Amino acid sequence: MTTEIRIDGERLWQTLMRSAEIGPGKAGGLRRLVGTDEDKEIRDQFTEWCTEAGLTMSIDQLGNMFARRAGTEDDLPPVTIGSHLDTQYAGGRFDGILGVLAGLEVVRTLNDHAIETRYPIEVINWTNEEGARFSPSMGPSGAFAGVFEADFIANRADDDGFLQGEELERIGYRGPEPVGGRQLDSYFELHIEQGPQLDAERIPLGIVTGGYKSYGMHVDVRGRTAHAGPTPMNERKDALVGASRVVVAVNDIGWKYHNTNGKTTCTRIVAWPNKPGIVSEWAQFSVDCRHPDRDMAAQMMAEIEQAIVEAADKANVEMEIGTRWEFDGANFAPELIDLMRKTAKDIGVPYKEMLSQAGHDAYHIAKVCPATLIFSPCKDGITHNEEEDAELELTEPAVNVLLQAVLARANR
Amino acid sequence: MTTEIRIDGERLWQTLMRSAEIGPGKAGGLRRLVGTDEDKEIRDQFTEWCTEAGLTMSIDQLGNMFARRAGTEDDLPPVTIGSHLDTQYAGGRFDGILGVLAGLEVVRTLNDHAIETRYPIEVINWTNEEGARFSPSMGPSGAFAGVFEADFIANRADDDGFLQGEELERIGYRGPEPVGGRQLDSYFELHIEQGPQLDAERIPLGIVTGGYKSYGMHVDVRGRTAHAGPTPMNERKDALVGASRVVVAVNDIGWKYHNTNGKTTCTRIVAWPNKPGIVSEWAQFSVDCRHPDRDMAAQMMAEIEQAIVEAADKANVEMEIGTRWEFDGANFAPELIDLMRKTAKDIGVPYKEMLSQAGHDAYHIAKVCPATLIFSPCKDGITHNEEEDAELELTEPAVNVLLQAVLARANR
């Protein structure tokens, strides 16, 4: 019975640990940024693994990689399993990587048992999910789903002015295929939870039924340079003070909504000239606001915008909200969520239904095909940190649910 | 009578305006950082002017430039006039530059009248007064005065890792002379006030009798990276929030002491990874604290240190105070201050006695010879800003006082 096959947990772990050798960070974690030599190395390694598993590779013009296992009715659109192999600056060994390599393990397991599927299956590595080097995050999966123009994403520059498309070209992964525009049957993504709930309760599977409402924006602050020595306090227009007032206020708003799981963060601040002895004339910061309840998220954003007005007034500077973005993961496919519930019950994996708090490629892909997102536990919920960790025993059950759900979908 | 000679204001202004063409900033100001091509260009131009005026150039290993006019008793130590030709990132056309080019104008005026002096006279351009590219500021004059080791200053790196000594070498201005170790008779520095008082009262001369007490320090903040989405507020160690709390508190302390002319500033903040989507694990900021009263300055610093403790506690991060510095300009030479008063009275220039709020090369040089600092007005007190401005009519009287005081000193 194909419903009795299981993945090879040791093989999956060895594959994850080999990945963890590529782009080592400073404390056992990873720094594997898009378009770097480390990115090339993991892509080459992934290609080698996929080719050994009999998969056919194709790469689109944003470096998204599709490793295809033919179906017995190969003209049908593919059932896909994806996530990302890139990491944060100080990232972990599992965030995203688990989802791609679990897809590989699913295929390897089908190979072990010589199981054919009616629908083709594709394992996908999306470029730059993290947005660590190039902003926005999730750009290439977004372009695949028609959220962004592919050229816009290719032309994003890093802090040193290098363009994402050119850096992909440099490492040989700006492929020939157009971005998007083809039909997928369905999309499955397994990701570590990036929160502490599953680990705390030792539950090996989270079935995501929706997402937190998430808002983001960049804010520019304009003041005036002045000598930090003689310039009286009342003649200053200190952009850094204005930005810092907002950082503090945004943090306070997060605490205010902490009891209902709200979070607000200013993640990034830059100022100019930002030198000793001089008051900065310009600053920019990024705001991130999330809440499970849409109305409360909107309320938090309103409070943040009010805090921006007050901080600008207090610091005698001007502030302007620039780029804004929002996502909510509200459109995962009920049929696939049901398939996940049923599969977990069938093979006896305890699960918990939950909302996703972070953005994932699945949010975008859900716009162009039925998509589902599941979670496995990560130690203490620590992520975007080199101490991010997971254990095989708590990871394997979710991968088996993925295997069986994909198999059911691909043979329906 | 040599007491009746006066400088050529138009010539001084033309020279200043020629300097203002080298390293133009973005709005009529200057960006002329140490060791850049623009620094080389102004040094070449200064050398040309000095050579035309019959001066002999020598350059020390930190790029400090000494342009010497021989005395009739040339073995006597030189009477010196100095300041700096470098600027802030968004600097003005007069800050420092006026002091060096006023020295040149003094020499040119003596030449016009074929006046010899008993003591030699040297016009000095100190390297990196501003500290805009390499920290600390006033490093090369400090090394001349024995406050720093010359090698320490040569090995200071900019934000891109370039070393000050190597960048001076690159532009041909790492000279052969040892740094310091030779006797100066006296040091005269004319600087724009960098505050609004003289301009507001249309008084053309400020005689500096001392300085504000100034403290500075760098503070490191250590937190933990985490995902800005799922990480609950109570599990965060957000280095940027900790740093921002101090920036706001330091600004509030400045306002508290504003009525007695206190100022406090966090001038610079950097964080890592400082990227969207991630809580930063490290931040660093600089603190600047100034007050005319020594006890109150110490009290302000105590409040800042308390604010650091409280901010670290609130943000659940660790903070550590690193490098500290302080200066107070308390040691200007009474005999030279008296000379300035007398000269101003003799030639009928109204003046005001004042404290210096900013640091100047004169603070260091006062440790190794009798030194004095005088101010001329700058428009609205705006400085370290490309709108910094001055007018000839309000500048010329101070340069004439400088001329007559130097002449008196060099012929005593």
mmCIF file of C-alpha atoms in Angstrom, chain A residues 148-279:
data_model
loop_
_atom_site.group_PDB
_atom_site.id
_atom_site.type_symbol
_atom_site.label_atom_id
_atom_site.label_comp_id
_atom_site.label_asym_id
_atom_site.label_seq_id
_atom_site.Cartn_x
_atom_site.Cartn_y
_atom_site.Cartn_z
ATOM 1 C CA PHE A 148 5.490 42.031 -9.315
ATOM 2 C CA GLU A 149 6.958 42.552 -12.769
ATOM 3 C CA ALA A 150 9.927 40.224 -13.235
ATOM 4 C CA ASP A 151 12.096 43.114 -14.462
ATOM 5 C CA PHE A 152 11.307 45.111 -11.334
ATOM 6 C CA ILE A 153 12.540 42.236 -9.167
ATOM 7 C CA ALA A 154 15.616 41.656 -11.369
ATOM 8 C CA ASN A 155 16.570 45.308 -11.003
ATOM 9 C CA ARG A 156 16.453 45.480 -7.206
ATOM 10 C CA ALA A 157 19.833 46.658 -5.861
ATOM 11 C CA ASP A 158 21.581 45.577 -2.681
ATOM 12 C CA ASP A 159 23.222 48.094 -0.325
ATOM 13 C CA ASP A 160 26.290 48.183 -2.559
ATOM 14 C CA GLY A 161 24.334 48.775 -5.770
ATOM 15 C CA PHE A 162 24.599 45.257 -7.215
ATOM 16 C CA LEU A 163 21.434 44.176 -9.042
ATOM 17 C CA GLN A 164 19.659 40.938 -8.191
ATOM 18 C CA GLY A 165 19.353 39.861 -11.842
ATOM 19 C CA GLU A 166 23.005 40.561 -12.564
ATOM 20 C CA GLU A 167 24.165 38.743 -9.467
ATOM 21 C CA LEU A 168 22.081 35.703 -10.471
ATOM 22 C CA GLU A 169 23.644 35.941 -13.931
ATOM 23 C CA ARG A 170 27.101 36.103 -12.360
ATOM 24 C CA ILE A 171 26.607 32.802 -10.560
ATOM 25 C CA GLY A 172 24.992 31.178 -13.601
ATOM 26 C CA TYR A 173 21.451 31.032 -12.269
ATOM 27 C CA ARG A 174 19.603 33.583 -14.334
ATOM 28 C CA GLY A 175 17.813 30.922 -16.337
ATOM 29 C CA PRO A 176 16.148 31.033 -19.746
ATOM 30 C CA GLU A 177 12.546 30.286 -18.707
ATOM 31 C CA PRO A 178 10.018 33.106 -18.440
ATOM 32 C CA VAL A 179 8.844 33.886 -14.914
ATOM 33 C CA GLY A 180 5.383 32.460 -14.225
ATOM 34 C CA GLY A 181 2.680 32.211 -16.833
ATOM 35 C CA ARG A 182 2.255 28.473 -16.557
ATOM 36 C CA GLN A 183 -0.286 26.409 -14.715
ATOM 37 C CA LEU A 184 0.457 24.563 -11.472
ATOM 38 C CA ASP A 185 -1.974 21.955 -10.204
ATOM 39 C CA SER A 186 -1.227 22.780 -6.585
ATOM 40 C CA TYR A 187 1.487 24.025 -4.220
ATOM 41 C CA PHE A 188 2.583 22.478 -0.916
ATOM 42 C CA GLU A 189 4.994 24.206 1.458
ATOM 43 C CA LEU A 190 6.435 22.797 4.663
ATOM 44 C CA HIS A 191 8.207 25.345 6.841
ATOM 45 C CA ILE A 192 9.474 25.467 10.395
ATOM 46 C CA GLU A 193 6.937 27.266 12.547
ATOM 47 C CA GLN A 194 9.211 30.211 13.421
ATOM 48 C CA GLY A 195 7.334 30.461 16.676
ATOM 49 C CA PRO A 196 7.394 28.504 19.936
ATOM 50 C CA GLN A 197 3.969 26.854 20.066
ATOM 51 C CA LEU A 198 4.553 23.452 18.431
ATOM 52 C CA ASP A 199 7.875 22.968 20.174
ATOM 53 C CA ALA A 200 6.460 23.901 23.558
ATOM 54 C CA GLU A 201 3.629 21.404 23.195
ATOM 55 C CA ARG A 202 5.742 18.809 21.340
ATOM 56 C CA ILE A 203 3.165 18.682 18.541
ATOM 57 C CA PRO A 204 4.911 17.739 15.270
ATOM 58 C CA LEU A 205 2.541 19.357 12.781
ATOM 59 C CA GLY A 206 0.890 22.716 12.369
ATOM 60 C CA ILE A 207 -1.749 23.024 9.661
ATOM 61 C CA VAL A 208 -1.959 26.642 8.617
ATOM 62 C CA THR A 209 -5.511 27.843 8.104
ATOM 63 C CA GLY A 210 -4.631 31.482 7.527
ATOM 64 C CA GLY A 211 -2.167 34.168 8.352
ATOM 65 C CA TYR A 212 -1.690 37.133 10.631
ATOM 66 C CA LYS A 213 -2.549 40.399 9.020
ATOM 67 C CA SER A 214 0.817 41.990 8.278
ATOM 68 C CA TYR A 215 1.605 45.545 7.320
ATOM 69 C CA GLY A 216 4.924 47.088 6.434
ATOM 70 C CA MET A 217 6.277 50.401 5.303
ATOM 71 C CA HIS A 218 9.391 52.504 4.846
ATOM 72 C CA VAL A 219 9.417 55.982 6.358
ATOM 73 C CA ASP A 220 11.751 58.834 5.393
ATOM 74 C CA VAL A 221 12.741 61.488 7.932
ATOM 75 C CA ARG A 222 14.049 64.872 6.825
ATOM 76 C CA GLY A 223 15.841 67.212 9.227
ATOM 77 C CA ARG A 224 18.881 69.453 8.950
ATOM 78 C CA THR A 225 22.567 68.819 9.561
ATOM 79 C CA ALA A 226 24.098 70.879 12.360
ATOM 80 C CA HIS A 227 27.097 70.784 14.679
ATOM 81 C CA ALA A 228 26.307 68.605 17.684
ATOM 82 C CA GLY A 229 28.327 70.938 19.892
ATOM 83 C CA PRO A 230 27.111 74.515 19.667
ATOM 84 C CA THR A 231 23.668 74.070 18.072
ATOM 85 C CA PRO A 232 21.057 74.757 20.772
ATOM 86 C CA MET A 233 18.438 72.049 21.299
ATOM 87 C CA ASN A 234 15.635 74.318 20.093
ATOM 88 C CA GLU A 235 17.326 74.996 16.753
ATOM 89 C CA ARG A 236 17.768 71.363 15.844
ATOM 90 C CA LYS A 237 15.992 69.254 13.274
ATOM 91 C CA ASP A 238 17.555 65.939 14.244
ATOM 92 C CA ALA A 239 16.405 63.176 11.872
ATOM 93 C CA LEU A 240 17.882 60.468 14.101
ATOM 94 C CA VAL A 241 15.946 61.662 17.127
ATOM 95 C CA GLY A 242 12.745 61.677 15.068
ATOM 96 C CA ALA A 243 13.373 58.143 13.817
ATOM 97 C CA SER A 244 14.322 56.896 17.290
ATOM 98 C CA ARG A 245 11.122 58.322 18.793
ATOM 99 C CA VAL A 246 9.172 56.221 16.312
ATOM 100 C CA VAL A 247 11.265 53.103 17.007
ATOM 101 C CA VAL A 248 10.426 53.438 20.704
ATOM 102 C CA ALA A 249 6.744 54.270 20.105
ATOM 103 C CA VAL A 250 6.337 51.345 17.703
ATOM 104 C CA ASN A 251 7.859 49.005 20.267
ATOM 105 C CA ASP A 252 5.489 50.350 22.928
ATOM 106 C CA ILE A 253 2.504 49.740 20.626
ATOM 107 C CA GLY A 254 3.650 46.132 20.167
ATOM 108 C CA TRP A 255 3.664 45.697 23.942
ATOM 109 C CA LYS A 256 0.202 47.217 24.196
ATOM 110 C CA TYR A 257 -1.139 44.463 21.906
ATOM 111 C CA HIS A 258 1.170 41.752 23.189
ATOM 112 C CA ASN A 259 -1.586 39.961 25.135
ATOM 113 C CA THR A 260 -3.551 39.387 21.930
ATOM 114 C CA ASN A 261 -0.424 38.304 20.004
ATOM 115 C CA GLY A 262 0.224 41.593 18.278
ATOM 116 C CA LYS A 263 3.787 42.528 17.327
ATOM 117 C CA THR A 264 5.260 45.730 15.979
ATOM 118 C CA THR A 265 8.861 46.325 15.021
ATOM 119 C CA CYS A 266 11.103 48.896 13.453
ATOM 120 C CA THR A 267 13.619 46.557 11.866
ATOM 121 C CA ARG A 268 16.002 48.866 10.098
ATOM 122 C CA ILE A 269 17.301 52.364 10.583
ATOM 123 C CA VAL A 270 19.757 54.263 8.477
ATOM 124 C CA ALA A 271 20.770 57.885 8.831
ATOM 125 C CA TRP A 272 22.937 60.390 6.997
ATOM 126 C CA PRO A 273 25.605 61.600 7.571
ATOM 127 C CA ASN A 274 25.408 59.553 10.803
ATOM 128 C CA LYS A 275 28.831 60.670 11.999
ATOM 129 C CA PRO A 276 30.169 61.785 15.373
ATOM 130 C CA GLY A 277 29.882 65.530 15.861
ATOM 131 C CA ILE A 278 27.019 66.166 13.479
ATOM 132 C CA VAL A 279 23.242 66.099 13.691
#
